[in-house]
PDB file of C-alpha atoms in Angstrom:
ATOM      1  CA  VAL A  65      13.409  -1.323 -18.423  1.00  0.00           C
ATOM      2  CA  THR A  66      13.600  -4.089 -20.981  1.00  0.00           C
ATOM      3  CA  GLN A  67      11.557  -5.483 -23.862  1.00  0.00           C
ATOM      4  CA  GLY A  68      11.796  -2.291 -25.921  1.00  0.00           C
ATOM      5  CA  VAL A  69      10.134  -0.016 -23.351  1.00  0.00           C
ATOM      6  CA  SER A  70      12.152   2.940 -22.069  1.00  0.00           C
ATOM      7  CA  PHE A  71      11.545   5.097 -19.025  1.00  0.00           C
ATOM      8  CA  ALA A  72      10.582   7.951 -21.362  1.00  0.00           C
ATOM      9  CA  ASP A  73       7.912   5.705 -22.903  1.00  0.00           C
ATOM     10  CA  LEU A  74       6.525   4.930 -19.446  1.00  0.00           C
ATOM     11  CA  GLN A  75       6.343   8.633 -18.549  1.00  0.00           C
ATOM     12  CA  ALA A  76       4.269   9.355 -21.646  1.00  0.00           C
ATOM     13  CA  MET A  77       1.677   6.667 -20.779  1.00  0.00           C
ATOM     14  CA  LYS A  78      -1.309   6.787 -18.483  1.00  0.00           C
ATOM     15  CA  PRO A  79      -0.462   5.323 -15.050  1.00  0.00           C
ATOM     16  CA  VAL A  80      -2.373   2.064 -15.483  1.00  0.00           C
ATOM     17  CA  ASP A  81      -0.967   1.547 -18.991  1.00  0.00           C
ATOM     18  CA  ALA A  82       2.543   2.119 -17.629  1.00  0.00           C
ATOM     19  CA  ILE A  83       2.060  -0.596 -15.004  1.00  0.00           C
ATOM     20  CA  PHE A  84       1.054  -3.105 -17.671  1.00  0.00           C
ATOM     21  CA  ALA A  85       4.000  -2.065 -19.875  1.00  0.00           C
ATOM     22  CA  VAL A  86       6.508  -3.105 -17.187  1.00  0.00           C
ATOM     23  CA  PRO A  87       7.576  -6.743 -17.659  1.00  0.00           C
ATOM     24  CA  VAL A  88       5.998  -9.247 -15.254  1.00  0.00           C
ATOM     25  CA  GLU A  89       9.421 -10.101 -13.869  1.00  0.00           C
ATOM     26  CA  GLY A  90       9.970  -6.455 -12.906  1.00  0.00           C
ATOM     27  CA  LEU A  91       6.615  -6.215 -11.138  1.00  0.00           C
ATOM     28  CA  ALA A  92       7.313  -9.459  -9.279  1.00  0.00           C
ATOM     29  CA  GLN A  93      10.742  -8.199  -8.252  1.00  0.00           C
ATOM     30  CA  MET A  94       9.275  -4.985  -6.799  1.00  0.00           C
ATOM     31  CA  PHE A  95       6.505  -6.859  -4.985  1.00  0.00           C
ATOM     32  CA  VAL A  96       8.868  -9.413  -3.431  1.00  0.00           C
ATOM     33  CA  ALA A  97      11.345  -6.731  -2.318  1.00  0.00           C
ATOM     34  CA  VAL A  98       8.689  -4.598  -0.615  1.00  0.00           C
ATOM     35  CA  ALA A  99       6.978  -7.644   0.937  1.00  0.00           C
ATOM     36  CA  ALA A 100      10.282  -8.907   2.363  1.00  0.00           C
ATOM     37  CA  ILE A 101      11.059  -5.530   3.920  1.00  0.00           C
ATOM     38  CA  GLU A 102       7.556  -5.189   5.386  1.00  0.00           C
ATOM     39  CA  ILE A 103       7.514  -8.702   6.834  1.00  0.00           C
ATOM     40  CA  TYR A 104      10.982  -8.233   8.334  1.00  0.00           C
ATOM     41  CA  GLU A 105       9.999  -4.917   9.930  1.00  0.00           C
ATOM     42  CA  LEU A 106       6.791  -6.382  11.354  1.00  0.00           C
ATOM     43  CA  THR A 107       8.446  -9.469  12.853  1.00  0.00           C
ATOM     44  CA  HIS A 108      11.878  -8.351  14.086  1.00  0.00           C
ATOM     45  CA  LYS A 109      13.144  -6.121  16.853  1.00  0.00           C
ATOM     46  CA  ASP A 110      16.857  -5.485  17.383  1.00  0.00           C
ATOM     47  CA  GLY A 111      17.669  -8.062  14.704  1.00  0.00           C
ATOM     48  CA  GLU A 112      15.825 -10.904  16.444  1.00  0.00           C
ATOM     49  CA  LEU A 113      12.629 -12.626  15.336  1.00  0.00           C
ATOM     50  CA  LYS A 114       9.835 -11.670  17.702  1.00  0.00           C
ATOM     51  CA  ARG A 115       6.138 -12.156  17.167  1.00  0.00           C
ATOM     52  CA  ASP A 116       4.612 -10.509  20.186  1.00  0.00           C
ATOM     53  CA  GLU A 117       3.849  -7.082  21.633  1.00  0.00           C
ATOM     54  CA  SER A 118       7.549  -6.178  21.923  1.00  0.00           C
ATOM     55  CA  VAL A 119       7.589  -5.477  18.165  1.00  0.00           C
ATOM     56  CA  ALA A 120       4.340  -3.521  17.977  1.00  0.00           C
ATOM     57  CA  PRO A 121       1.720  -2.778  20.624  1.00  0.00           C
ATOM     58  CA  GLY A 122      -1.448  -4.680  19.784  1.00  0.00           C
ATOM     59  CA  LEU A 123       0.373  -7.353  17.785  1.00  0.00           C
ATOM     60  CA  ARG A 124      -1.339 -10.650  18.354  1.00  0.00           C
ATOM     61  CA  PRO A 125       0.722 -13.848  18.603  1.00  0.00           C
ATOM     62  CA  GLY A 126       1.188 -15.317  15.141  1.00  0.00           C
ATOM     63  CA  GLY A 127      -0.078 -12.192  13.425  1.00  0.00           C
ATOM     64  CA  LEU A 128       1.609  -9.549  11.331  1.00  0.00           C
ATOM     65  CA  THR A 129      -0.638  -6.611  12.183  1.00  0.00           C
ATOM     66  CA  GLY A 130      -0.865  -4.222  15.050  1.00  0.00           C
ATOM     67  CA  ASP A 131      -0.420  -0.637  16.134  1.00  0.00           C
ATOM     68  CA  LEU A 132       3.129   0.341  15.214  1.00  0.00           C
ATOM     69  CA  GLY A 133       3.156   3.022  17.899  1.00  0.00           C
ATOM     70  CA  TRP A 134       3.418   6.164  15.754  1.00  0.00           C
ATOM     71  CA  ASN A 135       1.569   8.740  17.857  1.00  0.00           C
ATOM     72  CA  PRO A 136       3.700  11.916  18.027  1.00  0.00           C
ATOM     73  CA  LEU A 137       0.900  14.044  19.499  1.00  0.00           C
ATOM     74  CA  LYS A 138       0.133  11.441  22.189  1.00  0.00           C
ATOM     75  CA  PHE A 139      -3.580  11.199  21.421  1.00  0.00           C
ATOM     76  CA  PRO A 140      -5.324   8.668  23.667  1.00  0.00           C
ATOM     77  CA  VAL A 141      -5.748   5.316  21.935  1.00  0.00           C
ATOM     78  CA  THR A 142      -9.351   4.171  22.235  1.00  0.00           C
ATOM     79  CA  GLU A 143     -11.382   1.497  20.497  1.00  0.00           C
ATOM     80  CA  ARG A 144     -13.335   4.231  18.705  1.00  0.00           C
ATOM     81  CA  ARG A 145     -10.125   5.779  17.358  1.00  0.00           C
ATOM     82  CA  GLN A 146      -8.908   2.406  16.141  1.00  0.00           C
ATOM     83  CA  LEU A 147     -12.245   1.823  14.387  1.00  0.00           C
ATOM     84  CA  VAL A 148     -12.049   5.273  12.765  1.00  0.00           C
ATOM     85  CA  GLU A 149      -8.539   4.478  11.476  1.00  0.00           C
ATOM     86  CA  ILE A 150      -9.768   1.236   9.901  1.00  0.00           C
ATOM     87  CA  GLN A 151     -12.712   3.040   8.308  1.00  0.00           C
ATOM     88  CA  ASN A 152     -10.407   5.763   6.924  1.00  0.00           C
ATOM     89  CA  GLY A 153      -8.212   3.079   5.382  1.00  0.00           C
ATOM     90  CA  ARG A 154     -11.217   1.437   3.769  1.00  0.00           C
ATOM     91  CA  ALA A 155     -12.428   4.781   2.396  1.00  0.00           C
ATOM     92  CA  ALA A 156      -8.971   5.407   0.933  1.00  0.00           C
ATOM     93  CA  MET A 157      -9.054   2.024  -0.808  1.00  0.00           C
ATOM     94  CA  PHE A 158     -12.422   2.895  -2.370  1.00  0.00           C
ATOM     95  CA  ALA A 159     -11.068   6.273  -3.520  1.00  0.00           C
ATOM     96  CA  ILE A 160      -8.059   4.694  -5.195  1.00  0.00           C
ATOM     97  CA  SER A 161     -10.319   2.117  -6.858  1.00  0.00           C
ATOM     98  CA  ALA A 162     -12.474   4.959  -8.206  1.00  0.00           C
ATOM     99  CA  TRP A 163      -9.405   6.741  -9.608  1.00  0.00           C
ATOM    100  CA  VAL A 164      -8.272   3.576 -11.359  1.00  0.00           C
ATOM    101  CA  ALA A 165     -11.769   3.013 -12.760  1.00  0.00           C
ATOM    102  CA  ALA A 166     -11.992   6.620 -13.957  1.00  0.00           C
ATOM    103  CA  ASP A 167      -8.631   6.338 -15.688  1.00  0.00           C
ATOM    104  CA  THR A 168      -9.178   2.974 -17.363  1.00  0.00           C
ATOM    105  CA  LEU A 169     -12.917   2.613 -18.060  1.00  0.00           C
ATOM    106  CA  PRO A 170     -14.350   5.162 -20.493  1.00  0.00           C
ATOM    107  CA  GLY A 171     -17.679   6.519 -19.302  1.00  0.00           C
ATOM    108  CA  SER A 172     -17.334   5.158 -15.773  1.00  0.00           C
ATOM    109  CA  MET A 173     -17.548   8.644 -14.256  1.00  0.00           C
ATOM    110  CA  PRO A 174     -20.776  10.674 -14.427  1.00  0.00           C
ATOM    111  CA  LEU A 175     -18.878  13.923 -15.090  1.00  0.00           C
ATOM    112  CA  PRO A 176     -16.174  14.499 -17.695  1.00  0.00           C
ATOM    113  CA  LEU A 177     -12.675  14.563 -16.271  1.00  0.00           C
ATOM    114  CA  PRO A 178     -10.521  17.668 -16.857  1.00  0.00           C
ATOM    115  CA  TRP A 179      -7.500  15.647 -18.039  1.00  0.00           C
TER     116      TRP A 179
END
């Protein structure tokens, strides 16, 4: 880490403060690296560019989303199950937003936090 911030300094900070202490170039580097890996994995199969159902079942032409096929218990895939998965993802996003708000905005939680 550069600009006078060490890894020990980052460990001593609150999570949100630590993110803002990392230089913008470092954050951009992490974002670009992860985005490149994700896009490659979602668009290639056997080293070739493919943008159809051969990469992921449910992938629509021109899209980068779809069911990646991870179903080790072989549960039946129904429209209701797919809707439940989307709703669980949305609930998780709200939960993470609440954690960030509780950590960064004093008085944003109705009960005092134990930490």
